[in-house]
Amino acid sequence: MNNEFKEYITFVVNTRDGDEVELAVVDQFEFENKYYVAAALVDGDTVSDEGCFIYRVKVGEEEFKVEKITNQIDYNRVAEAYMEMI
């Protein structure tokens, strides 16, 4: 059994219902000269291993900002590219 503690960068997004959910960055990648993160839901002190969400990333000097990919075709292209990478 692996009891190794892993620390994640987290961020909060709003759901369609207006609720806030915390996500942990589980991977980061570049696709077509843009940066993205794959993120998983945080539940208490654990990170879900069931599914992930992909967000576009804007990197600033001291922080990063995630943006939802609103165009479904773009999201599908990025998600497919990510699945091929892993």
Coordinates of C-alpha atoms in Angstrom, one line a residue:
M1 CA 0.0 0.0 0.0
N2 CA 1.4 3.4 -1.0
N3 CA 0.8 6.0 1.7
E4 CA 2.8 8.7 0.0
F5 CA 1.3 12.1 0.4
K6 CA 1.0 14.2 -2.8
E7 CA 0.4 17.9 -2.8
Y8 CA -1.7 19.4 -5.6
I9 CA -2.3 22.9 -6.9
T10 CA -6.0 23.6 -6.5
F11 CA -8.5 26.1 -7.8
V12 CA -12.2 26.8 -7.5
V13 CA -14.8 27.0 -10.3
N14 CA -18.5 27.6 -10.3
T15 CA -20.9 25.0 -11.5
R16 CA -23.9 25.8 -13.7
D17 CA -26.0 25.7 -10.5
G18 CA -23.8 28.4 -9.0
D19 CA -22.1 26.1 -6.5
E20 CA -18.3 26.3 -6.0
V21 CA -16.3 23.2 -6.5
E22 CA -12.6 22.7 -5.8
L23 CA -10.4 21.0 -8.4
A24 CA -6.9 19.8 -8.2
V25 CA -4.4 20.0 -11.1
V26 CA -3.4 16.4 -11.9
D27 CA -1.6 17.2 -15.2
Q28 CA -0.6 20.0 -17.4
F29 CA 0.1 20.0 -21.1
E30 CA 0.5 22.1 -24.2
F31 CA -1.6 21.7 -27.4
E32 CA -1.4 24.0 -30.4
N33 CA 0.8 26.5 -28.6
K34 CA -1.8 26.9 -25.7
Y35 CA -1.5 25.6 -22.2
Y36 CA -4.0 23.4 -20.4
V37 CA -4.6 21.6 -17.2
A38 CA -6.4 18.3 -16.5
A39 CA -8.1 18.6 -13.1
A40 CA -10.0 16.3 -10.8
L41 CA -12.6 17.0 -8.1
V42 CA -11.3 17.4 -4.5
D43 CA -13.4 15.8 -1.8
G44 CA -12.1 16.7 1.6
D45 CA -8.5 15.6 1.7
T46 CA -8.7 13.3 -1.4
V47 CA -8.6 13.9 -5.1
S48 CA -11.0 11.8 -7.2
D49 CA -9.5 9.4 -9.6
E50 CA -12.8 9.2 -11.6
G51 CA -12.6 11.4 -14.6
C52 CA -11.0 14.8 -15.2
F53 CA -11.9 18.2 -16.5
I54 CA -9.8 20.2 -18.9
Y55 CA -9.3 23.9 -18.7
R56 CA -7.3 26.4 -20.7
V57 CA -4.6 28.2 -18.7
K58 CA -3.5 31.8 -18.8
V59 CA -0.2 32.1 -17.0
G60 CA 0.6 35.4 -15.2
E61 CA 3.8 36.5 -13.4
E62 CA 2.8 35.0 -10.0
E63 CA -0.3 33.0 -10.7
F64 CA -2.3 31.2 -13.3
K65 CA -6.0 31.6 -14.3
V66 CA -8.1 28.8 -15.7
E67 CA -10.7 29.4 -18.4
K68 CA -13.5 27.1 -19.3
I69 CA -13.4 25.9 -22.9
T70 CA -16.9 26.9 -24.0
N71 CA -16.8 25.7 -27.6
Q72 CA -17.6 22.0 -27.5
I73 CA -15.7 21.2 -30.7
D74 CA -12.5 22.9 -29.3
Y75 CA -13.0 21.0 -26.0
N76 CA -13.3 17.7 -27.8
R77 CA -10.2 18.3 -29.8
V78 CA -8.1 19.2 -26.7
A79 CA -9.5 16.3 -24.7
E80 CA -8.7 13.9 -27.6
A81 CA -5.2 15.2 -27.9
Y82 CA -4.7 14.9 -24.1
M83 CA -5.9 11.3 -24.2
E84 CA -3.4 10.5 -26.9
M85 CA -0.6 12.0 -24.8
I86 CA -1.3 9.9 -21.7

